[in-house]
Amino acid sequence: MRPLIVIGNWKLNGSLASNESWVKAVCKGMEQGMPAGRMFALCAPFPYLSQCEQLIKECSLAFLSLGAQDVSAHNSGAFTGEVSAAMLKELGCKYVIVGHSERRQMHQETDELVSAKALQALDAGLTPIICVGESADERNSGRETEVVCGQIARQVSVLQDRLADCLIAYEPIWAIGTGKVASAQVAQDMHKAIRLQLAEFNEDVASHVGILYGGSVKPDNAVELFAMPDIDGGLIGGASLNPQDFLAICQA
Ligand code: 13P
């Protein structure tokens, strides 16, 4: 059985004061009881990782952990501005997002770079959350499965069996921050296509890997999405900024 995993991606948001009240509110809500067997995390901006790690430690809930939003494809050296996987591990991270569509689009990240980042994360003992997803144009021209399965195939070719230690996030670009959530069936169909694609490589990997959905997940659509057989949780952007909305999604 794959656990349900809900991860908040704060993106470029937060402050020392708002982070503190967020973590305290979420811990308080979670202490009142969460459905068993679920895991939760927040992916904070780099400068706040230490602060969030400390706050999470104080509430000591085994099922709440920390993640980062990106990682370098290099482990050390002359790479100004980069942050290595070992540094994230040292700061208490369990997860790191790689290949988010915002980085693919705004920083020209390729599948090759994304798999190099995932390998760095795996080598440091982090779980990479590998994002894939099609644009509106690609879906409107009927190429969504080809595009997403192509992204998956390029990860398989590099990561091979190590994909079993990754999470995949299907985030259709047209659903991110737009309020246009993929219907539960549309999301399920793509998650199933991803799992079938992985099964062609290795059935064990396919049945183990968690596939999260991301894109306008809100408290009122999370129940239906998470009920789908191939949807193993969510990667939550906007709604993760509000602790009460995040809690409601975690409980969905
Ligand atoms: P929204 O939930 O704001 O649509 O963002 C999704 C996302 O990009 C999470 O990584």
CSV table of C-alpha atoms and ligand atoms in Angstrom, one decimal:
chain,number,residue,atom,x,y,z
A,1,MET,CA,0.0,0.0,0.0
A,2,ARG,CA,1.4,3.4,-0.9
A,3,PRO,CA,0.9,6.1,1.8
A,4,LEU,CA,-1.0,9.3,1.0
A,5,ILE,CA,1.5,12.2,0.9
A,6,VAL,CA,0.6,15.8,1.0
A,7,ILE,CA,3.3,18.4,0.4
A,8,GLY,CA,3.0,22.2,0.5
A,9,ASN,CA,5.2,24.1,-2.0
A,10,TRP,CA,5.4,27.6,-0.7
A,11,LYS,CA,7.2,28.9,-3.8
A,12,LEU,CA,8.5,32.4,-3.3
A,13,ASN,CA,6.4,33.2,-0.2
A,14,GLY,CA,7.0,33.4,3.5
A,15,SER,CA,8.7,35.5,6.2
A,16,LEU,CA,10.2,34.7,9.6
A,17,ALA,CA,7.0,35.8,11.3
A,18,SER,CA,4.5,34.1,8.9
A,19,ASN,CA,6.5,30.9,8.8
A,20,GLU,CA,6.4,30.6,12.6
A,21,SER,CA,2.6,31.1,12.8
A,22,TRP,CA,2.1,28.7,9.9
A,23,VAL,CA,4.1,25.9,11.4
A,24,LYS,CA,2.5,26.4,14.9
A,25,ALA,CA,-1.0,26.5,13.4
A,26,VAL,CA,-0.4,23.3,11.3
A,27,CYS,CA,1.2,21.5,14.2
A,28,LYS,CA,-1.7,22.4,16.5
A,29,GLY,CA,-4.2,21.2,13.9
A,30,MET,CA,-2.3,18.0,13.3
A,31,GLU,CA,-1.9,17.2,17.0
A,32,GLN,CA,-5.7,17.1,17.2
A,33,GLY,CA,-5.5,14.0,15.0
A,34,MET,CA,-4.8,13.1,11.4
A,35,PRO,CA,-5.8,10.0,9.4
A,36,ALA,CA,-3.3,7.2,10.1
A,37,GLY,CA,-0.6,6.3,7.6
A,38,ARG,CA,-0.3,9.7,5.9
A,39,MET,CA,2.8,11.8,5.5
A,40,PHE,CA,3.1,15.6,5.2
A,41,ALA,CA,5.8,18.1,4.3
A,42,LEU,CA,6.3,21.7,3.5
A,43,CYS,CA,8.8,22.9,1.0
A,44,ALA,CA,10.1,26.2,2.1
A,45,PRO,CA,12.5,28.7,0.4
A,46,PHE,CA,16.2,28.0,1.2
A,47,PRO,CA,16.7,30.8,3.7
A,48,TYR,CA,13.9,29.6,5.9
A,49,LEU,CA,14.8,25.9,6.0
A,50,SER,CA,16.7,26.1,9.3
A,51,GLN,CA,13.9,28.1,10.9
A,52,CYS,CA,11.2,25.7,9.7
A,53,GLU,CA,13.3,22.6,10.7
A,54,GLN,CA,13.6,24.0,14.2
A,55,LEU,CA,9.8,24.7,14.4
A,56,ILE,CA,8.9,21.3,13.1
A,57,LYS,CA,11.3,19.7,15.5
A,58,GLU,CA,9.6,21.5,18.4
A,59,CYS,CA,6.2,20.0,17.6
A,60,SER,CA,7.8,16.5,17.0
A,61,LEU,CA,5.2,14.9,14.8
A,62,ALA,CA,6.8,12.0,13.0
A,63,PHE,CA,4.6,12.4,10.0
A,64,LEU,CA,5.5,16.1,9.3
A,65,SER,CA,8.8,16.9,7.6
A,66,LEU,CA,10.7,19.4,5.6
A,67,GLY,CA,11.6,19.8,1.9
A,68,ALA,CA,13.3,22.3,-0.4
A,69,GLN,CA,12.1,23.6,-3.8
A,70,ASP,CA,15.2,23.0,-5.9
A,71,VAL,CA,18.8,21.6,-5.6
A,72,SER,CA,22.0,21.9,-7.6
A,73,ALA,CA,23.1,19.3,-10.1
A,74,HIS,CA,26.6,19.6,-8.6
A,75,ASN,CA,27.8,18.6,-5.3
A,76,SER,CA,30.4,21.3,-4.6
A,77,GLY,CA,32.7,23.8,-6.3
A,78,ALA,CA,32.5,27.1,-8.2
A,79,PHE,CA,28.7,27.3,-8.7
A,80,THR,CA,27.7,30.7,-7.3
A,81,GLY,CA,24.2,30.7,-5.9
A,82,GLU,CA,23.7,27.0,-6.0
A,83,VAL,CA,22.6,24.8,-3.0
A,84,SER,CA,23.8,21.2,-2.8
A,85,ALA,CA,21.8,18.2,-1.8
A,86,ALA,CA,24.2,17.5,1.1
A,87,MET,CA,23.5,21.0,2.4
A,88,LEU,CA,19.7,20.3,2.3
A,89,LYS,CA,20.2,17.0,4.1
A,90,GLU,CA,22.2,18.7,6.8
A,91,LEU,CA,19.4,21.3,7.2
A,92,GLY,CA,17.0,18.5,7.9
A,93,CYS,CA,15.3,18.2,4.6
A,94,LYS,CA,13.6,14.9,3.6
A,95,TYR,CA,12.3,15.9,0.2
A,96,VAL,CA,13.4,18.2,-2.6
A,97,ILE,CA,11.3,19.3,-5.6
A,98,VAL,CA,13.1,18.9,-9.0
A,99,GLY,CA,12.0,20.0,-12.4
A,100,HIS,CA,9.0,22.1,-11.3
A,101,SER,CA,7.4,23.6,-14.5
A,102,GLU,CA,8.2,27.1,-13.2
A,103,ARG,CA,11.9,26.2,-13.3
A,104,ARG,CA,11.6,24.3,-16.6
A,105,GLN,CA,9.9,27.4,-18.2
A,106,MET,CA,11.7,30.3,-16.5
A,107,HIS,CA,15.2,28.7,-16.0
A,108,GLN,CA,15.3,26.5,-19.1
A,109,GLU,CA,15.7,23.3,-17.1
A,110,THR,CA,15.8,20.2,-19.3
A,111,ASP,CA,14.9,16.6,-18.5
A,112,GLU,CA,18.7,15.9,-18.4
A,113,LEU,CA,19.3,18.6,-15.8
A,114,VAL,CA,16.3,17.4,-13.8
A,115,SER,CA,17.6,13.8,-13.7
A,116,ALA,CA,21.1,15.1,-12.7
A,117,LYS,CA,19.4,17.0,-9.8
A,118,ALA,CA,17.4,13.9,-8.8
A,119,LEU,CA,20.6,11.8,-8.7
A,120,GLN,CA,22.3,14.3,-6.5
A,121,ALA,CA,19.3,14.2,-4.2
A,122,LEU,CA,19.2,10.4,-4.1
A,123,ASP,CA,23.0,10.2,-3.4
A,124,ALA,CA,22.5,12.6,-0.4
A,125,GLY,CA,19.6,10.5,1.0
A,126,LEU,CA,16.8,12.9,0.0
A,127,THR,CA,13.6,11.9,-1.8
A,128,PRO,CA,13.4,13.9,-5.1
A,129,ILE,CA,9.9,14.9,-6.1
A,130,ILE,CA,10.2,14.9,-9.9
A,131,CYS,CA,7.6,17.1,-11.6
A,132,VAL,CA,6.2,16.5,-15.0
A,133,GLY,CA,3.2,18.0,-16.9
A,134,GLU,CA,1.9,19.3,-20.2
A,135,SER,CA,1.1,22.8,-21.3
A,136,ALA,CA,-2.4,23.9,-22.4
A,137,ASP,CA,-1.3,23.8,-26.0
A,138,GLU,CA,0.0,20.3,-25.7
A,139,ARG,CA,-3.3,19.1,-24.2
A,140,ASN,CA,-5.4,21.0,-26.7
A,141,SER,CA,-3.6,19.3,-29.5
A,142,GLY,CA,-4.0,15.9,-27.9
A,143,ARG,CA,-0.4,15.3,-27.2
A,144,GLU,CA,-0.6,15.4,-23.3
A,145,THR,CA,0.2,11.7,-22.8
A,146,GLU,CA,3.0,11.6,-25.3
A,147,VAL,CA,4.6,14.7,-23.6
A,148,VAL,CA,4.3,13.5,-20.1
A,149,CYS,CA,5.3,9.9,-20.9
A,150,GLY,CA,8.3,11.3,-22.8
A,151,GLN,CA,9.4,13.2,-19.7
A,152,ILE,CA,9.0,10.0,-17.6
A,153,ALA,CA,10.9,7.9,-20.2
A,154,ARG,CA,13.9,10.3,-20.0
A,155,GLN,CA,13.9,10.0,-16.2
A,156,VAL,CA,13.7,6.2,-16.4
A,157,SER,CA,16.7,6.1,-18.8
A,158,VAL,CA,18.9,7.8,-16.3
A,159,LEU,CA,17.5,6.9,-12.9
A,160,GLN,CA,16.5,3.3,-13.6
A,161,ASP,CA,15.7,1.3,-10.5
A,162,ARG,CA,16.4,4.4,-8.3
A,163,LEU,CA,13.0,5.8,-9.4
A,164,ALA,CA,11.6,3.5,-6.7
A,165,ASP,CA,13.1,6.0,-4.1
A,166,CYS,CA,11.5,9.1,-5.9
A,167,LEU,CA,8.1,10.7,-5.9
A,168,ILE,CA,6.6,11.9,-9.1
A,169,ALA,CA,4.3,14.9,-9.3
A,170,TYR,CA,2.0,15.3,-12.2
A,171,GLU,CA,1.4,19.0,-12.5
A,172,PRO,CA,-0.4,20.0,-15.7
A,173,ILE,CA,0.9,23.5,-16.4
A,174,TRP,CA,-2.6,24.8,-17.3
A,175,ALA,CA,-3.8,23.9,-13.8
A,176,ILE,CA,-1.0,25.6,-11.8
A,177,GLY,CA,-2.2,28.7,-10.0
A,178,THR,CA,-5.1,29.1,-12.4
A,179,GLY,CA,-8.0,27.7,-10.4
A,180,LYS,CA,-8.6,25.3,-13.3
A,181,VAL,CA,-8.1,21.9,-11.5
A,182,ALA,CA,-7.8,18.8,-13.6
A,183,SER,CA,-11.0,16.7,-13.0
A,184,ALA,CA,-10.3,13.7,-10.8
A,185,GLN,CA,-10.8,11.5,-13.9
A,186,VAL,CA,-8.4,13.5,-16.1
A,187,ALA,CA,-5.8,13.4,-13.4
A,188,GLN,CA,-6.3,9.7,-12.7
A,189,ASP,CA,-6.0,8.9,-16.4
A,190,MET,CA,-2.6,10.6,-16.6
A,191,HIS,CA,-1.4,9.0,-13.3
A,192,LYS,CA,-2.4,5.6,-14.7
A,193,ALA,CA,-0.5,6.3,-18.0
A,194,ILE,CA,2.6,7.3,-15.9
A,195,ARG,CA,2.3,4.1,-13.9
A,196,LEU,CA,1.9,1.9,-17.0
A,197,GLN,CA,4.9,3.6,-18.6
A,198,LEU,CA,6.9,2.8,-15.4
A,199,ALA,CA,5.6,-0.8,-15.4
A,200,GLU,CA,7.0,-1.3,-18.9
A,201,PHE,CA,10.4,-0.7,-17.3
A,202,ASN,CA,9.9,-2.4,-13.9
A,203,GLU,CA,6.6,-3.5,-12.4
A,204,ASP,CA,8.0,-3.2,-8.9
A,205,VAL,CA,9.0,0.4,-9.3
A,206,ALA,CA,5.7,1.2,-10.9
A,207,SER,CA,3.7,-0.2,-8.0
A,208,HIS,CA,5.9,1.4,-5.3
A,209,VAL,CA,6.4,4.9,-6.6
A,210,GLY,CA,4.1,7.6,-5.2
A,211,ILE,CA,2.5,9.8,-7.9
A,212,LEU,CA,1.2,13.1,-6.5
A,213,TYR,CA,-1.1,15.5,-8.3
A,214,GLY,CA,-0.5,19.3,-8.3
A,215,GLY,CA,-2.4,22.1,-9.8
A,216,SER,CA,-5.2,24.2,-8.1
A,217,VAL,CA,-5.7,21.6,-5.3
A,218,LYS,CA,-8.1,23.1,-2.7
A,219,PRO,CA,-9.9,21.7,0.3
A,220,ASP,CA,-13.1,21.3,-1.8
A,221,ASN,CA,-11.5,19.2,-4.6
A,222,ALA,CA,-8.9,17.2,-2.7
A,223,VAL,CA,-11.3,14.4,-1.5
A,224,GLU,CA,-12.3,13.5,-5.0
A,225,LEU,CA,-8.7,13.6,-6.3
A,226,PHE,CA,-7.2,11.6,-3.5
A,227,ALA,CA,-9.9,8.9,-3.8
A,228,MET,CA,-8.5,7.9,-7.2
A,229,PRO,CA,-6.5,4.7,-7.3
A,230,ASP,CA,-3.4,6.1,-8.9
A,231,ILE,CA,-3.3,9.4,-7.1
A,232,ASP,CA,-1.2,9.1,-4.0
A,233,GLY,CA,-1.5,12.6,-2.7
A,234,GLY,CA,-0.9,16.2,-3.7
A,235,LEU,CA,1.7,18.9,-4.2
A,236,ILE,CA,-0.1,22.0,-3.1
A,237,GLY,CA,0.9,25.6,-4.1
A,238,GLY,CA,-1.4,28.5,-3.3
A,239,ALA,CA,-3.7,26.6,-0.9
A,240,SER,CA,-0.7,25.5,1.2
A,241,LEU,CA,0.0,29.1,2.2
A,242,ASN,CA,-3.1,29.1,4.4
A,243,PRO,CA,-2.5,26.7,7.3
A,244,GLN,CA,-6.2,26.0,7.7
A,245,ASP,CA,-6.6,25.2,4.0
A,246,PHE,CA,-3.5,23.0,4.1
A,247,LEU,CA,-4.8,21.1,7.1
A,248,ALA,CA,-8.1,20.6,5.4
A,249,ILE,CA,-6.3,19.1,2.3
A,250,CYS,CA,-4.1,16.9,4.6
A,251,GLN,CA,-7.3,15.6,6.2
A,252,ALA,CA,-9.2,15.1,2.9
B,1,13P,P1,-1.2,25.7,-7.2
B,1,13P,O1,-1.7,24.8,-6.1
B,1,13P,O2,-1.1,27.1,-6.7
B,1,13P,O3,-1.9,25.6,-8.5
B,1,13P,O4,0.3,25.3,-7.5
B,1,13P,C1,0.6,24.0,-7.8
B,1,13P,C2,2.1,23.8,-7.8
B,1,13P,O5,2.8,24.3,-8.7
B,1,13P,C3,2.7,23.0,-6.7
B,1,13P,O6,4.0,22.7,-7.0
